[in-house]
Coordinates of C-alpha atoms (C1' of nucleotides) in Angstrom, one line a residue:
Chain W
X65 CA 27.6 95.0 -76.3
X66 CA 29.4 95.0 -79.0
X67 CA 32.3 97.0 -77.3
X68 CA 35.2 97.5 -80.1
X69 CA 38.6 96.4 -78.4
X70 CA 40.4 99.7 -77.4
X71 CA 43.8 98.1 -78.6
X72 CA 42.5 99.2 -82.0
X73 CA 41.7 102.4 -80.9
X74 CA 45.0 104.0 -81.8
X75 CA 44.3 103.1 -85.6
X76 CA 42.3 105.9 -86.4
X77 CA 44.7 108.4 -88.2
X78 CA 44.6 111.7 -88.5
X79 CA 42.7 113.6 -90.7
X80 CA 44.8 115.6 -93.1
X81 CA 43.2 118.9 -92.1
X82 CA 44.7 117.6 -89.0
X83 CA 48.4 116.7 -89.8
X84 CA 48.8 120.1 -92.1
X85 CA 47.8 122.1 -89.1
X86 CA 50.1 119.9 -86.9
X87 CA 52.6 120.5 -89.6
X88 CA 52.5 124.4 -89.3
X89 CA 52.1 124.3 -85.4
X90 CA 55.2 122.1 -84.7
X91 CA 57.2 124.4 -87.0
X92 CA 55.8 127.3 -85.4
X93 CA 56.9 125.5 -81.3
X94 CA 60.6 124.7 -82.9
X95 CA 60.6 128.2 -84.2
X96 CA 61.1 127.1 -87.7
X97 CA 58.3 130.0 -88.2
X98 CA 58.6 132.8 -85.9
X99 CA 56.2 135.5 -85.7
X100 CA 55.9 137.7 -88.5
X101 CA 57.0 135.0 -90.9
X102 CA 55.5 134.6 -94.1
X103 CA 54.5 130.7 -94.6
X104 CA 54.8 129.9 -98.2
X105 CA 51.7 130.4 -100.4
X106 CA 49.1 127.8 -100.5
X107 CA 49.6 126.3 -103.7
X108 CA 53.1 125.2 -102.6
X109 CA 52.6 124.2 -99.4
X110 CA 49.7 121.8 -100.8
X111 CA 52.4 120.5 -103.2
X112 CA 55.2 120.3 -100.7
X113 CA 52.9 118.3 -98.6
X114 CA 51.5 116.4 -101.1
X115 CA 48.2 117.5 -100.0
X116 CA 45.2 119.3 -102.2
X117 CA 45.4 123.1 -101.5
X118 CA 41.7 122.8 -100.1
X119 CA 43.2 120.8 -97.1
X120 CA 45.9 123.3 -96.9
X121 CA 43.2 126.1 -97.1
X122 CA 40.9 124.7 -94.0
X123 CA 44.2 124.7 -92.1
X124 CA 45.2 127.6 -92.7
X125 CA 41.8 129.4 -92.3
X126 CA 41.6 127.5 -88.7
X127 CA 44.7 128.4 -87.6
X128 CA 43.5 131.9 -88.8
X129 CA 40.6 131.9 -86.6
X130 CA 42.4 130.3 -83.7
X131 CA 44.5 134.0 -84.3
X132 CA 48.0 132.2 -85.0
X133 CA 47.9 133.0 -88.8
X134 CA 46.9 136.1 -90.6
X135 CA 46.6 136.4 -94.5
X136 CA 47.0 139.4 -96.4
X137 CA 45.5 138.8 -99.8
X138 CA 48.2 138.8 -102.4
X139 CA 50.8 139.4 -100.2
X140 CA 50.8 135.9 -98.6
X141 CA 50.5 134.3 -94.7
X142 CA 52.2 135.1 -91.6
X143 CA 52.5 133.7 -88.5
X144 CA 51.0 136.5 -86.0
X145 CA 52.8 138.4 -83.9
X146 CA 51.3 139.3 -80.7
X147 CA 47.5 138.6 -79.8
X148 CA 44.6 138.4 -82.1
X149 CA 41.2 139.4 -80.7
X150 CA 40.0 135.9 -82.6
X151 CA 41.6 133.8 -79.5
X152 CA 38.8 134.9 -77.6
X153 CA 36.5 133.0 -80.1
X154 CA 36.5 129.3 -78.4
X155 CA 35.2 131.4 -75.6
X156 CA 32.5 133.6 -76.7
X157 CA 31.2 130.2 -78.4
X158 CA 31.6 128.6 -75.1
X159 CA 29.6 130.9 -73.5
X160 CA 27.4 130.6 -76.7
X161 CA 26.8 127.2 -76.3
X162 CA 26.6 126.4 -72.6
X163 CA 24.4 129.3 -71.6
X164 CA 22.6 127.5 -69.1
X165 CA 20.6 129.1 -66.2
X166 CA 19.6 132.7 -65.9
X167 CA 20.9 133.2 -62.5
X168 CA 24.5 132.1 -64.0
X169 CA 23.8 134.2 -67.0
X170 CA 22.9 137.3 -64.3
X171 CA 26.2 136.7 -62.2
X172 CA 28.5 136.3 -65.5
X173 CA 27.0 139.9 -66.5
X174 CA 27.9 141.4 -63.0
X175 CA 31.2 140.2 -63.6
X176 CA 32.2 140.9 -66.8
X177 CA 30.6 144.4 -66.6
X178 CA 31.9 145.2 -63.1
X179 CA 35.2 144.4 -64.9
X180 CA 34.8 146.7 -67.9
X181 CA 33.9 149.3 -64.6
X182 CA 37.0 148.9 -63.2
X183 CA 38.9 149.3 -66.6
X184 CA 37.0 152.5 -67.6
X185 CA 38.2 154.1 -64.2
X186 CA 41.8 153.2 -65.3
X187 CA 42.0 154.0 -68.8
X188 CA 38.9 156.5 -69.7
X189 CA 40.0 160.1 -70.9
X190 CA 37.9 163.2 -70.2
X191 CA 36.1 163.7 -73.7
X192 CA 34.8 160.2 -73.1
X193 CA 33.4 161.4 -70.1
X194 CA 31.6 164.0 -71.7
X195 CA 30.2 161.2 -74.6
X196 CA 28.9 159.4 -71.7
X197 CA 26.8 162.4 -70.7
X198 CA 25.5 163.1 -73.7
X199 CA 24.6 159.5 -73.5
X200 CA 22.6 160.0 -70.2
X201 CA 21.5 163.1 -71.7
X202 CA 19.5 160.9 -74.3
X203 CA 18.3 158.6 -71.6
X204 CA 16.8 161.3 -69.6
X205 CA 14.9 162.7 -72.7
X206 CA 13.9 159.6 -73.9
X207 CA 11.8 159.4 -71.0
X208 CA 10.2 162.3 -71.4
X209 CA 8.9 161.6 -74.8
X210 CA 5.1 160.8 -75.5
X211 CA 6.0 157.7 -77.8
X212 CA 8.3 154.8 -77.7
X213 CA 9.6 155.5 -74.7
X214 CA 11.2 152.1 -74.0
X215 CA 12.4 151.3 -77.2
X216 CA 14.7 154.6 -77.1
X217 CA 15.5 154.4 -73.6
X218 CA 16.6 150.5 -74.0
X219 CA 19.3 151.8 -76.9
X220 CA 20.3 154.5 -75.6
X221 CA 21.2 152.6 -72.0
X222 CA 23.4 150.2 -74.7
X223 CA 24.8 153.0 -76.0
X224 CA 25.9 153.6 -72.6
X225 CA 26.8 150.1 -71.4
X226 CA 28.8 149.9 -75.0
X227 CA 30.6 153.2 -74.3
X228 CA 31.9 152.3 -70.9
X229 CA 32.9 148.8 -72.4
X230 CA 34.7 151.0 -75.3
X231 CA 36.6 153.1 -72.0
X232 CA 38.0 150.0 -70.6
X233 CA 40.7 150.3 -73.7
X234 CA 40.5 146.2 -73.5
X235 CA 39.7 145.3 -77.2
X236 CA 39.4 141.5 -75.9
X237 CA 37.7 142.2 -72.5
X238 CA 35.2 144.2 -74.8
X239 CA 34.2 141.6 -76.9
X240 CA 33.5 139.6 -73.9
X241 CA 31.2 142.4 -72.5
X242 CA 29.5 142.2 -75.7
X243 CA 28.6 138.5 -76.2
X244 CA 27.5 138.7 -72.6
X245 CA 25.3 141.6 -72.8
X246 CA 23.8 140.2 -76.3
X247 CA 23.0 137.3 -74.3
X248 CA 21.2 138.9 -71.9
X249 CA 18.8 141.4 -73.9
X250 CA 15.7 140.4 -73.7
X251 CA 15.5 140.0 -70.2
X252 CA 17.3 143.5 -70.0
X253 CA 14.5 144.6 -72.4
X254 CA 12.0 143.5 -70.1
X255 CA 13.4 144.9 -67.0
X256 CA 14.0 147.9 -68.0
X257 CA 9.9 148.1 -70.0
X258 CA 8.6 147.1 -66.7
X259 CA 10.6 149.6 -64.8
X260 CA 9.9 152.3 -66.8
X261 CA 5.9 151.5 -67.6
X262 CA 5.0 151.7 -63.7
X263 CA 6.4 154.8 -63.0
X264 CA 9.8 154.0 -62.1
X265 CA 12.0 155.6 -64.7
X266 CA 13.6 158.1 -62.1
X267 CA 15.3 155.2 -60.2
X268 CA 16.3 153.1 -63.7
X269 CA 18.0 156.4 -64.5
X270 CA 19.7 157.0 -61.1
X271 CA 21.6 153.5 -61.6
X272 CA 23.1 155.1 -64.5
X273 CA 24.0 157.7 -63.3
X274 CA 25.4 156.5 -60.1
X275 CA 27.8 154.2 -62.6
X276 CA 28.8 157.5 -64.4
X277 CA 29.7 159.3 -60.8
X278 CA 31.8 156.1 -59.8
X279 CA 34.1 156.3 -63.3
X280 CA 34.1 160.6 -62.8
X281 CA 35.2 159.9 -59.5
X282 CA 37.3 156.8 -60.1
X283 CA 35.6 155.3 -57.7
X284 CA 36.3 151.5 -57.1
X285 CA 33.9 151.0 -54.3
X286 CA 31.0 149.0 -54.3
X287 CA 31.1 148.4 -58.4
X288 CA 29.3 145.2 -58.3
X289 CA 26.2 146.0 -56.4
X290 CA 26.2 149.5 -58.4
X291 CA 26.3 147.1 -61.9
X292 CA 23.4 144.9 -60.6
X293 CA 21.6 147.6 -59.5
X294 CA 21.7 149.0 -63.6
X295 CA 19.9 145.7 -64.6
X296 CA 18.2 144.8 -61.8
X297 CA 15.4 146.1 -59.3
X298 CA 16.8 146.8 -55.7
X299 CA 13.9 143.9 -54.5
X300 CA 14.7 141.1 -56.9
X301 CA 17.7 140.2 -55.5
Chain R
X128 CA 50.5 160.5 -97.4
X129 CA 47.8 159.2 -99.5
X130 CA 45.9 158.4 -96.8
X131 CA 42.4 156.1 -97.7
X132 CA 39.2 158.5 -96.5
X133 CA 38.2 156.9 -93.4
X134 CA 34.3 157.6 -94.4
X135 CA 35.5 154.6 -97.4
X136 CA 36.2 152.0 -94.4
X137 CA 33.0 150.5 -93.5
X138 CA 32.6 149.3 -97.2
X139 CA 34.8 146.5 -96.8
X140 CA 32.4 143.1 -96.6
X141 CA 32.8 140.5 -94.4
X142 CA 33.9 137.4 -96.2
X143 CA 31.8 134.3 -97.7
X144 CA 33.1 132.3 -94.7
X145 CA 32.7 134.6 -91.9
X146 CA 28.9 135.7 -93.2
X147 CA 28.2 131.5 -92.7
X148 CA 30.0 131.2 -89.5
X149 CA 27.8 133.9 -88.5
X150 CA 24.9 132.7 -90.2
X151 CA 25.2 129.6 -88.0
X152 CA 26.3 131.1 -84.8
X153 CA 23.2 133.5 -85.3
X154 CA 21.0 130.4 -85.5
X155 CA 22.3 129.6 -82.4
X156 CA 22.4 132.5 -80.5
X157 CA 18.6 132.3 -81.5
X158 CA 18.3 128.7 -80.3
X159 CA 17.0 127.5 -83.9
X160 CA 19.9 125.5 -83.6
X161 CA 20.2 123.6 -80.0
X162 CA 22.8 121.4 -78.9
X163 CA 22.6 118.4 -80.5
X164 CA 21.1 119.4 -83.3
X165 CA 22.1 118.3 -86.4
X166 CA 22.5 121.1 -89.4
X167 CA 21.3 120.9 -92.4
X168 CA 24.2 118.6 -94.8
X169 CA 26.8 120.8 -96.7
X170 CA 25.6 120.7 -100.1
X171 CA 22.5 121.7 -99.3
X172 CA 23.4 124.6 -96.8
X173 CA 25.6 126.1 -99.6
X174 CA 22.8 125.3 -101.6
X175 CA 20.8 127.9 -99.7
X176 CA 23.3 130.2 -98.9
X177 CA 23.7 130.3 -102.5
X178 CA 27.9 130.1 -102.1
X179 CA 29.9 127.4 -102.8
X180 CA 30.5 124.3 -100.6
X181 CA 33.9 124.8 -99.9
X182 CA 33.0 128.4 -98.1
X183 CA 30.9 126.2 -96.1
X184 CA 33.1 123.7 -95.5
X185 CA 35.8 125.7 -94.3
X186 CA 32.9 127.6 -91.8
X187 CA 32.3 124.2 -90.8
X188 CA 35.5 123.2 -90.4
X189 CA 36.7 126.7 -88.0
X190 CA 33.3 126.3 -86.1
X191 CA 34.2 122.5 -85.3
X192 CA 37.6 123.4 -83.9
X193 CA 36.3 126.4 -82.0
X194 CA 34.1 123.8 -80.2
X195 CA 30.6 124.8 -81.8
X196 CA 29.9 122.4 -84.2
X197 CA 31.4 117.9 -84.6
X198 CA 31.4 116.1 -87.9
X199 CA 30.4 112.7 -87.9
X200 CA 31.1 111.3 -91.2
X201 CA 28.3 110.1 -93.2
X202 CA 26.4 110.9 -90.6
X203 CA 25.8 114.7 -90.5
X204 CA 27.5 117.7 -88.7
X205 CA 26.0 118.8 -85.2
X206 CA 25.7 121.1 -82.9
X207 CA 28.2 120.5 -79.7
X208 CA 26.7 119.8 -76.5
X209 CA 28.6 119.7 -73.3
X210 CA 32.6 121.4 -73.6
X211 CA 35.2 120.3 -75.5
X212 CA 38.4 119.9 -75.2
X213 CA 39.9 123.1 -77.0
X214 CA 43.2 123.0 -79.3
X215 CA 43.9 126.4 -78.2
X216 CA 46.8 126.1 -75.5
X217 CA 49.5 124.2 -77.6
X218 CA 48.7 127.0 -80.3
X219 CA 49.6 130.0 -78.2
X220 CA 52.6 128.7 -76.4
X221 CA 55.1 129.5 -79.3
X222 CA 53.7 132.9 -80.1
X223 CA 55.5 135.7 -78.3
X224 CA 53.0 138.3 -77.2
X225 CA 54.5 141.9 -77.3
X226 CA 53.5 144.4 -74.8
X227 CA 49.8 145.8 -75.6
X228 CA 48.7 141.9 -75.6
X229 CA 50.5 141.1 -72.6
X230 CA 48.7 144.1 -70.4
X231 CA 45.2 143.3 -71.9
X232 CA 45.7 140.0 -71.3
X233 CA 46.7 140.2 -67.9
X234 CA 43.8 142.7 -67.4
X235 CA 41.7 140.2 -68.6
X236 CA 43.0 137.9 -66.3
X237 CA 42.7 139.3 -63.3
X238 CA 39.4 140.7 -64.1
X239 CA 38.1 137.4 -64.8
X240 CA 39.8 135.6 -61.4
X241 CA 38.5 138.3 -59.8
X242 CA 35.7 137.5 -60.7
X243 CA 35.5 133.8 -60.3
X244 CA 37.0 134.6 -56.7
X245 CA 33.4 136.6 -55.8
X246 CA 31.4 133.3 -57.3
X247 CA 33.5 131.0 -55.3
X248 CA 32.8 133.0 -51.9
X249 CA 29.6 132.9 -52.4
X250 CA 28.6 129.6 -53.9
X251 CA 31.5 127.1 -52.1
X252 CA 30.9 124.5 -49.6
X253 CA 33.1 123.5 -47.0
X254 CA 34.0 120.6 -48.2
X255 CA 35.8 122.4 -51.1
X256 CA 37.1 124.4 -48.6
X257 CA 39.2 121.6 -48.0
X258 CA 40.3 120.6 -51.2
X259 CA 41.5 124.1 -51.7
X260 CA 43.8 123.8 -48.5
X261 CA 45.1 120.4 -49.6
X262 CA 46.2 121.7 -52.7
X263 CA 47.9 124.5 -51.0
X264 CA 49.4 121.8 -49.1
X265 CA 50.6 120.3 -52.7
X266 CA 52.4 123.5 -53.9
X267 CA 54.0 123.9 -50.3
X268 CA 55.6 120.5 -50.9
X269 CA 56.3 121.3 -53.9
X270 CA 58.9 124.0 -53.2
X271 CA 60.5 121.6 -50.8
X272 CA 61.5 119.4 -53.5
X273 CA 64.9 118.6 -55.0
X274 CA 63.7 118.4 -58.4
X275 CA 61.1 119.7 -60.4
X276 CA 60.2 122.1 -58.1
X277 CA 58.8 124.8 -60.5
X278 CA 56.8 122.4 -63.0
X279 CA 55.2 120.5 -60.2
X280 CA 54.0 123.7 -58.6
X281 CA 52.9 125.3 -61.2
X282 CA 50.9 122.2 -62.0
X283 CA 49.6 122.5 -58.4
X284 CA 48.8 126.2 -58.7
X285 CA 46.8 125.8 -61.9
X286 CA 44.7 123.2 -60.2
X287 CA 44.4 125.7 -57.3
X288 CA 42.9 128.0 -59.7
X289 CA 40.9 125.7 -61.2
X290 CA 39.3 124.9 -57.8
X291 CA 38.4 127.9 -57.0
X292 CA 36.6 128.3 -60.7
X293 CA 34.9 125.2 -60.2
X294 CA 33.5 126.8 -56.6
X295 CA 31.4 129.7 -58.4
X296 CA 29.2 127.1 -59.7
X297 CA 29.1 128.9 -63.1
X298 CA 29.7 126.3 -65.8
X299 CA 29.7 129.6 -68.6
X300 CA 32.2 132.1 -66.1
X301 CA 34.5 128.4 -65.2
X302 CA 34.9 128.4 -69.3
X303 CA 35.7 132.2 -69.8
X304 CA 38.4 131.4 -66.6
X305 CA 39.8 129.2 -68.7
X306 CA 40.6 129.9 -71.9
X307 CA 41.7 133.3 -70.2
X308 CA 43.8 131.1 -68.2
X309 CA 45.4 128.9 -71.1
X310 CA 45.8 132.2 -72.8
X311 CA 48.3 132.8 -69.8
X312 CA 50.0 130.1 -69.4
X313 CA 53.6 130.6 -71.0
X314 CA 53.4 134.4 -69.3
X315 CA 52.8 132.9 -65.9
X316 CA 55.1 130.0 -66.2
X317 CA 57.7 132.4 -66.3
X318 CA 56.7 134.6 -63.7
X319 CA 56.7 131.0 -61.3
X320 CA 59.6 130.2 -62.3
X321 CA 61.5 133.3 -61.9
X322 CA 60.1 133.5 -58.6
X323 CA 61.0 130.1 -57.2
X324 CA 64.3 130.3 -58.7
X325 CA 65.3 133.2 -57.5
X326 CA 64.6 132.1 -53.8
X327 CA 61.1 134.3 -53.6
X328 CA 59.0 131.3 -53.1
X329 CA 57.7 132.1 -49.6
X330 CA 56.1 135.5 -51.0
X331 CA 54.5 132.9 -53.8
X332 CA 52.7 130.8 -51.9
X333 CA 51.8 133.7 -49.5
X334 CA 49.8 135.4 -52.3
X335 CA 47.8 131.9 -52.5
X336 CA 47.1 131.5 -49.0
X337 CA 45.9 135.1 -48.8
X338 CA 43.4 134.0 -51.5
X339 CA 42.2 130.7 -49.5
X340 CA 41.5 132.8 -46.5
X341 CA 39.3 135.3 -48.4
X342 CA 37.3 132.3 -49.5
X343 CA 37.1 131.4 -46.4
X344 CA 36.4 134.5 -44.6
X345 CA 34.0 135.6 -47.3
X346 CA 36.2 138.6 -47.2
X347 CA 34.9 140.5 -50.6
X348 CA 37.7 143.3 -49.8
X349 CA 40.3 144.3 -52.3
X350 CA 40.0 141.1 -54.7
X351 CA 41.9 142.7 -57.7
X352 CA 44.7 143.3 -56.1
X353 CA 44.7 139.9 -54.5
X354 CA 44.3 138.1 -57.2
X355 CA 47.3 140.7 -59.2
X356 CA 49.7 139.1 -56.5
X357 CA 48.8 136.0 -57.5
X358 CA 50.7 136.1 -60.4
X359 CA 52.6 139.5 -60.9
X360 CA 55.5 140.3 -58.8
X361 CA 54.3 143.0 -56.5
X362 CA 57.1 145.5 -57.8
X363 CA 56.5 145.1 -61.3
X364 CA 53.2 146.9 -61.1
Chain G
dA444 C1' 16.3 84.6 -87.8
dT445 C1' 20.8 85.8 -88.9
dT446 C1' 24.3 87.0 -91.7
dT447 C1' 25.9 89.1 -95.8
dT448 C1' 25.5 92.3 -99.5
dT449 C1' 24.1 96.4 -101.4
dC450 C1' 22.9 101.0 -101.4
dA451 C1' 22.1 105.7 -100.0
dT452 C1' 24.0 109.5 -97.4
dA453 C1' 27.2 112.9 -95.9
dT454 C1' 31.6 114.1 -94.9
dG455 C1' 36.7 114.0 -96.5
dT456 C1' 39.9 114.9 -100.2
dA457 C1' 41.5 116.3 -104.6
dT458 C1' 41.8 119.1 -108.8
dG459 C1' 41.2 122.9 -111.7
dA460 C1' 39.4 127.3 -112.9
dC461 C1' 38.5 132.0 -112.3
dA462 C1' 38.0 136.4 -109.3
dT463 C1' 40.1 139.9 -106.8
dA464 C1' 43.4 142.7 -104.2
dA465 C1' 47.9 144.7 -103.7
dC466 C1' 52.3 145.3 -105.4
dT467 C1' 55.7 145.9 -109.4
dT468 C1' 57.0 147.3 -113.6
dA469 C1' 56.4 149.1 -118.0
dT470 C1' 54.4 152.4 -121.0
dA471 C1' 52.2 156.7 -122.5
dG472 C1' 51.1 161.5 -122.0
dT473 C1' 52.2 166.0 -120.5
Chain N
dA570 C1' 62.3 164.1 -117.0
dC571 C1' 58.2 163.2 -114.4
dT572 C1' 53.9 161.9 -113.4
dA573 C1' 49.9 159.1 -114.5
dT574 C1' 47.9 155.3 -116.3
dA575 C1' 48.1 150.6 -117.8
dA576 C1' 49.6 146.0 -117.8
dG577 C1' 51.6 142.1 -115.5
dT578 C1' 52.6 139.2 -111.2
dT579 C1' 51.5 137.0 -107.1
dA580 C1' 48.8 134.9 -103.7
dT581 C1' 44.6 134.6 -101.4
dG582 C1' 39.4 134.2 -102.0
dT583 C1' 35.7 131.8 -104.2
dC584 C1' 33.4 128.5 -107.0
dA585 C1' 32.4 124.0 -109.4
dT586 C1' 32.9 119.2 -109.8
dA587 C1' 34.4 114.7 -109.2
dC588 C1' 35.7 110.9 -106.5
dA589 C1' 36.9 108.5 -101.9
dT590 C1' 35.3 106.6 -97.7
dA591 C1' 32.9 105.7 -93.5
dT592 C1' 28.5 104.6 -91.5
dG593 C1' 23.8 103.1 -91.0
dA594 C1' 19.9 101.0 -93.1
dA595 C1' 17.6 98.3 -96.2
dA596 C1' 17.6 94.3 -99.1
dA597 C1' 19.1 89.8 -100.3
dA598 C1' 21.0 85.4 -99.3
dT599 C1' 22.0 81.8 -96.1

DNA sequence: ATTTTTCATATGTATGACATAACTTATAGT
DNA sequence: ACTATAAGTTATGTCATACATATGAAAAAT
């Protein structure tokens, strides 16, 4: 009812957010601006454009985010050079947004963390090895104590997740690993409580280590049943 | 010389912007804020926030072209439902990544297809099956052509990889694919191209079909490097 | 009852001012 | 003469305010 004819459609101009960032990103394509370039500052660019240097501003700060600008107060912007952890963002918010069923949640964290396995083994240096220890040092004691048991257990097992994500030497892999894992606390926090309350610490802490062997032993075998045996129990699958 | 103490370096706040993007994201995370929702008008939120509402405008503004948030004018800003289109591929394509980027970005990739190739082998159906081997069909053609042979198979192998995304079943991982992907895309054009141009097409499709089978033989075995072939040259590991 | 007008609302844009960081140059103190 | 401090410059970061404009809803007119 009421449909609006779509040869008007077309009518609807751009918003000048829009056009400025269109502006920047043609110039950018035709390598009017290559990386490392300095765009000139806002205040000219607003005038140039005949635009208000808010507009110019939002562009800027989106292409920012988007990681094809950088600005360096004072000094001016430039076109990056090279990647910019920030063009993971539209991701992480995807993930953010659309996180839909557990299971999915579940197999995403098996592969994002099997991933960051497979990266430690190929980047990690020895004294990181030892950190990692220390880490399942903590764990083990943590167990033993007479209070809070859980709580200290569940950090020090992200300590340990964090550290291995930190090994991979993948600053943008990481930051997936991250979103994921933050996504998936609370039911880690549970496992890991119910685990631990009926008496079945020793096997929550043998999944650990059995992920420390494989990265000691760069071995690449059997990584994702190892990772979903860290967050799961053997008889929920 | 005059080096800052590094014990100085956490000081540095985050900025007005970045504490509302995260302000809003965090609401999110915490599902106060649901798809669809609509957030609170601009005036008001900076209102709250106690900054000004340009800040928040320009949060807005970054949020809405990262996917998270649409403005609707005079009718409120929400939160995004459903996936949107992202701006993000036209941005990267004029940026020239250097050599740190390029490695964790093709780590990421293959970690990632990797991982999407486990989802599809266990969640496919047979009917996809098909679809997979008529596509394979497509870029086979496609390097019989007289013209266009690179463009219309690499348009052939992206929606070859696309497939197999789409066969995990995992709306959140099929994102993460990609934007990994599009992240890709000038790096592997050239990598196609080189290939099929210099008369090593054969070895190119091979690497596809030996990816099809595994799907179909639910063959779990040696994935990464599969998926490497895919789209490195095997001698330029 | 239906159309038109008016109005309220919230985003879109513009303008101007001041704050702040980093770099440059000038000045003062030894 | 040389360093150290101070002042000036530049460009981004933030704030405040005003006005424009699109949309939906309510009120008025037909």
């Amino acid at each position: 009812m009421d449909q609006k004819p779509s040869y008007l459609k077309s009518l609807k101009k751009e918003s000048v957010v829009q056009s400025v960032i269109n502006c920047l990103t043609d110039a950018i394509r035709a390598e009017d601006l290559k990386p490392g370039d300095k765009i000139p500052p806002e205040p000219e660019l607003a005038e140039t454009l005949g635009v208000a240097r808010s507009s110019v501003r939002e562009a800027v700060k989106i292409l920012t985010y988007l990681g094809v600008l950088e600005s360096k107060r004072s000094e001016g912007t430039f076109v990056c050079s090279g990647y910019k952890e920030s063009m993971i963002d539209p991701m992480v918010y995807g993930i953010i947004l659309n996180k839909d069923s557990f299971e999915n949640l579940m197999e995403l964290r098996e592969m994002t963390e099997a991933g960051m396995m497979r990266l430690a083994i190929e980047h990690h240096d020895e004294s990181e090895l030892e950190d990692l220890e220390a880490i399942l040092e903590e764990m083990r004691n943590a167990l033993n104590l007479k209070e809070n048991r859980v709580d200290t257990f569940f950090q020090a097992d992200n300590r340990f997740h964090d550290k291995i994500a930190e090994m991979g030497k993948n600053p943008m892999a990481f930051k997936i690993n991250k979103v994921v894992r933050s996504l998936t606390y609370a039911v880690r926090y549970q496992t890991v409580s119910a685990m631990i309350l009926s008496g079945r610490s020793d096997k929550l802490l043998d999944t650990h280590v059995e992920l420390y062997e494989a990265i000691k032993n760069s071995d690449l075998e059997d990584l994702d049943s190892k990772v979903r045996k860290s967050y799961f129990e053997d008889d929920l699958g």
